């Protein structure tokens, strides 16, 4: 776990100012190649004869939320539906965000993911615990190139593929500054403020959709 960086700010107390250390605002637990070994273990994990390997992280996060006060807990997983990804999808009960590159193969993968999330929702809700999973909060159009014919064709039919899911208005552009930031391990906004503004707008859309789903009594 990477500890939160701190910085010093002046804080007014009565008629004087004192310096206080303030945390930057997030904790980060990076991945490890060793997690690859856990996929097989999770596939074979069962309790009383019932396969439970896909919901281990969901139980961990449930306990985690009781002991730590985070505004948001974000999972970032590689494309694909292995057992590690399934655990993250199931644990993110407040909702999942689905980035989709504007090409046919990505659309097919997205449809499979949508079906997977639906299965998770039914399993958690129909069980004795009645856990509400908010499903797919929305689809994000990634590496969006509006001038390409294939992009226009897929964009016009996107609702046919993901009709039950919300489609975010904010699109993620393809820019060299994104590649440069990723290569150097820095934030996109440090290289291109316009890209930072795009992600800020997307974050606001995600929060708005989270708030809407939270008001629903049953899974959407």
mmCIF file of C-alpha atoms in Angstrom, residues 69-217:
data_model
loop_
_atom_site.group_PDB
_atom_site.id
_atom_site.type_symbol
_atom_site.label_atom_id
_atom_site.label_comp_id
_atom_site.label_asym_id
_atom_site.label_seq_id
_atom_site.Cartn_x
_atom_site.Cartn_y
_atom_site.Cartn_z
ATOM 1 C CA UNK A 69 -14.282 5.966 5.985
ATOM 2 C CA UNK A 70 -13.569 6.344 2.255
ATOM 3 C CA UNK A 71 -15.657 8.460 -0.094
ATOM 4 C CA UNK A 72 -14.836 6.155 -3.006
ATOM 5 C CA UNK A 73 -13.152 2.782 -3.490
ATOM 6 C CA UNK A 74 -12.067 2.220 -7.089
ATOM 7 C CA UNK A 75 -11.004 -1.062 -8.703
ATOM 8 C CA UNK A 76 -9.075 -0.970 -11.976
ATOM 9 C CA UNK A 77 -8.777 -4.330 -13.725
ATOM 10 C CA UNK A 78 -7.390 -5.549 -17.025
ATOM 11 C CA UNK A 79 -9.803 -6.391 -19.858
ATOM 12 C CA UNK A 80 -11.178 -9.908 -19.658
ATOM 13 C CA UNK A 81 -13.409 -11.931 -17.377
ATOM 14 C CA UNK A 82 -11.002 -14.022 -15.324
ATOM 15 C CA UNK A 83 -11.734 -14.737 -11.674
ATOM 16 C CA UNK A 84 -9.813 -11.697 -10.398
ATOM 17 C CA UNK A 85 -11.828 -9.378 -12.637
ATOM 18 C CA UNK A 86 -15.044 -11.139 -11.602
ATOM 19 C CA UNK A 87 -14.171 -10.497 -7.935
ATOM 20 C CA UNK A 88 -13.662 -6.784 -8.595
ATOM 21 C CA UNK A 89 -16.925 -6.518 -10.552
ATOM 22 C CA UNK A 90 -18.848 -8.238 -7.761
ATOM 23 C CA UNK A 91 -17.200 -6.169 -5.009
ATOM 24 C CA UNK A 92 -18.028 -2.854 -6.728
ATOM 25 C CA UNK A 93 -21.645 -2.949 -5.562
ATOM 26 C CA UNK A 94 -22.060 0.818 -6.016
ATOM 27 C CA UNK A 95 -21.627 0.294 -9.747
ATOM 28 C CA UNK A 96 -19.209 -0.435 -12.571
ATOM 29 C CA UNK A 97 -17.912 1.812 -15.354
ATOM 30 C CA UNK A 98 -17.410 0.151 -18.738
ATOM 31 C CA UNK A 99 -14.836 1.833 -21.070
ATOM 32 C CA UNK A 100 -15.392 0.745 -24.669
ATOM 33 C CA UNK A 101 -12.951 1.365 -27.509
ATOM 34 C CA UNK A 102 -14.886 2.172 -30.658
ATOM 35 C CA UNK A 103 -14.230 -1.075 -32.539
ATOM 36 C CA UNK A 104 -16.303 -4.200 -33.116
ATOM 37 C CA UNK A 105 -14.230 -6.567 -30.972
ATOM 38 C CA UNK A 106 -14.519 -4.245 -27.974
ATOM 39 C CA UNK A 107 -18.289 -4.048 -28.475
ATOM 40 C CA UNK A 108 -18.528 -7.861 -28.326
ATOM 41 C CA UNK A 109 -16.434 -7.932 -25.142
ATOM 42 C CA UNK A 110 -18.656 -5.244 -23.661
ATOM 43 C CA UNK A 111 -21.779 -7.297 -24.317
ATOM 44 C CA UNK A 112 -20.213 -10.258 -22.500
ATOM 45 C CA UNK A 113 -19.348 -7.993 -19.562
ATOM 46 C CA UNK A 114 -22.915 -6.685 -19.426
ATOM 47 C CA UNK A 115 -24.248 -10.256 -19.221
ATOM 48 C CA UNK A 116 -21.712 -11.067 -16.488
ATOM 49 C CA UNK A 117 -22.779 -8.083 -14.379
ATOM 50 C CA UNK A 118 -26.430 -9.095 -14.749
ATOM 51 C CA UNK A 119 -25.598 -12.540 -13.366
ATOM 52 C CA UNK A 120 -23.761 -10.962 -10.407
ATOM 53 C CA UNK A 121 -26.736 -8.704 -9.651
ATOM 54 C CA UNK A 122 -29.145 -11.644 -9.627
ATOM 55 C CA UNK A 123 -26.868 -13.771 -7.441
ATOM 56 C CA UNK A 124 -26.370 -11.073 -4.791
ATOM 57 C CA UNK A 125 -29.971 -9.878 -4.768
ATOM 58 C CA UNK A 126 -31.630 -13.313 -4.772
ATOM 59 C CA UNK A 127 -29.444 -14.582 -1.951
ATOM 60 C CA UNK A 128 -30.311 -14.387 1.717
ATOM 61 C CA UNK A 129 -28.324 -11.164 2.166
ATOM 62 C CA UNK A 130 -30.340 -9.163 -0.417
ATOM 63 C CA UNK A 131 -27.266 -7.199 -1.509
ATOM 64 C CA UNK A 132 -28.110 -4.516 -4.079
ATOM 65 C CA UNK A 133 -25.558 -4.234 -6.876
ATOM 66 C CA UNK A 134 -25.962 -1.145 -9.052
ATOM 67 C CA UNK A 135 -24.665 -2.896 -12.174
ATOM 68 C CA UNK A 136 -23.185 -0.877 -15.031
ATOM 69 C CA UNK A 137 -23.308 2.812 -14.143
ATOM 70 C CA UNK A 138 -22.510 3.672 -17.731
ATOM 71 C CA UNK A 139 -20.551 3.035 -20.885
ATOM 72 C CA UNK A 140 -17.589 5.348 -21.642
ATOM 73 C CA UNK A 141 -16.566 5.773 -25.280
ATOM 74 C CA UNK A 142 -12.780 5.477 -25.137
ATOM 75 C CA UNK A 143 -10.154 6.503 -27.742
ATOM 76 C CA UNK A 144 -12.961 8.302 -29.487
ATOM 77 C CA UNK A 145 -12.205 9.392 -33.063
ATOM 78 C CA UNK A 146 -15.370 11.124 -34.301
ATOM 79 C CA UNK A 147 -14.148 11.592 -37.895
ATOM 80 C CA UNK A 148 -13.723 7.866 -38.608
ATOM 81 C CA UNK A 149 -16.563 6.084 -40.437
ATOM 82 C CA UNK A 150 -16.335 3.054 -38.142
ATOM 83 C CA UNK A 151 -16.693 5.305 -35.101
ATOM 84 C CA UNK A 152 -19.784 6.955 -36.540
ATOM 85 C CA UNK A 153 -21.337 3.591 -37.441
ATOM 86 C CA UNK A 154 -20.752 2.084 -33.978
ATOM 87 C CA UNK A 155 -21.830 5.280 -32.245
ATOM 88 C CA UNK A 156 -25.177 5.274 -34.078
ATOM 89 C CA UNK A 157 -25.844 1.693 -32.957
ATOM 90 C CA UNK A 158 -24.363 1.852 -29.462
ATOM 91 C CA UNK A 159 -27.775 1.890 -27.797
ATOM 92 C CA UNK A 160 -28.682 -1.344 -29.613
ATOM 93 C CA UNK A 161 -25.687 -3.033 -27.986
ATOM 94 C CA UNK A 162 -25.963 -1.524 -24.491
ATOM 95 C CA UNK A 163 -29.560 -0.296 -24.304
ATOM 96 C CA UNK A 164 -30.092 -1.233 -20.623
ATOM 97 C CA UNK A 165 -26.938 0.673 -19.612
ATOM 98 C CA UNK A 166 -26.498 4.426 -19.414
ATOM 99 C CA UNK A 167 -24.133 5.874 -22.033
ATOM 100 C CA UNK A 168 -22.057 8.760 -20.687
ATOM 101 C CA UNK A 169 -21.967 11.954 -22.723
ATOM 102 C CA UNK A 170 -18.280 12.514 -21.997
ATOM 103 C CA UNK A 171 -15.960 10.776 -24.475
ATOM 104 C CA UNK A 172 -12.239 10.037 -23.992
ATOM 105 C CA UNK A 173 -10.202 11.314 -26.959
ATOM 106 C CA UNK A 174 -7.079 9.790 -28.483
ATOM 107 C CA UNK A 175 -4.165 12.142 -27.841
ATOM 108 C CA UNK A 176 -0.392 11.831 -27.862
ATOM 109 C CA UNK A 177 -0.331 13.617 -24.503
ATOM 110 C CA UNK A 178 -2.193 10.646 -22.972
ATOM 111 C CA UNK A 179 0.496 8.256 -24.219
ATOM 112 C CA UNK A 180 3.266 10.526 -22.927
ATOM 113 C CA UNK A 181 1.656 10.801 -19.494
ATOM 114 C CA UNK A 182 1.152 7.041 -19.298
ATOM 115 C CA UNK A 183 4.758 6.361 -20.309
ATOM 116 C CA UNK A 184 6.115 8.661 -17.608
ATOM 117 C CA UNK A 185 3.632 7.498 -14.967
ATOM 118 C CA UNK A 186 2.178 10.971 -14.462
ATOM 119 C CA UNK A 187 -1.327 12.414 -14.394
ATOM 120 C CA UNK A 188 -2.860 13.310 -17.752
ATOM 121 C CA UNK A 189 -3.682 16.841 -16.575
ATOM 122 C CA UNK A 190 0.040 17.552 -16.091
ATOM 123 C CA UNK A 191 0.632 17.069 -19.812
ATOM 124 C CA UNK A 192 -2.617 18.379 -21.244
ATOM 125 C CA UNK A 193 -5.117 20.377 -19.189
ATOM 126 C CA UNK A 194 -7.861 19.724 -21.712
ATOM 127 C CA UNK A 195 -7.574 15.964 -21.106
ATOM 128 C CA UNK A 196 -7.707 16.572 -17.366
ATOM 129 C CA UNK A 197 -10.931 18.520 -17.855
ATOM 130 C CA UNK A 198 -12.411 15.603 -19.815
ATOM 131 C CA UNK A 199 -11.797 13.202 -16.935
ATOM 132 C CA UNK A 200 -13.114 15.751 -14.460
ATOM 133 C CA UNK A 201 -16.347 16.000 -16.456
ATOM 134 C CA UNK A 202 -16.598 12.211 -16.602
ATOM 135 C CA UNK A 203 -16.118 11.988 -12.824
ATOM 136 C CA UNK A 204 -19.029 14.384 -12.304
ATOM 137 C CA UNK A 205 -21.222 12.249 -14.564
ATOM 138 C CA UNK A 206 -20.245 9.104 -12.668
ATOM 139 C CA UNK A 207 -21.035 10.693 -9.286
ATOM 140 C CA UNK A 208 -24.400 11.887 -10.592
ATOM 141 C CA UNK A 209 -25.273 8.391 -11.832
ATOM 142 C CA UNK A 210 -24.126 6.872 -8.505
ATOM 143 C CA UNK A 211 -26.484 9.180 -6.643
ATOM 144 C CA UNK A 212 -29.378 8.227 -8.921
ATOM 145 C CA UNK A 213 -28.777 4.496 -8.482
ATOM 146 C CA UNK A 214 -28.449 4.866 -4.700
ATOM 147 C CA UNK A 215 -32.054 6.083 -4.544
ATOM 148 C CA UNK A 216 -33.346 2.886 -6.151
ATOM 149 C CA UNK A 217 -34.543 0.203 -3.737
#
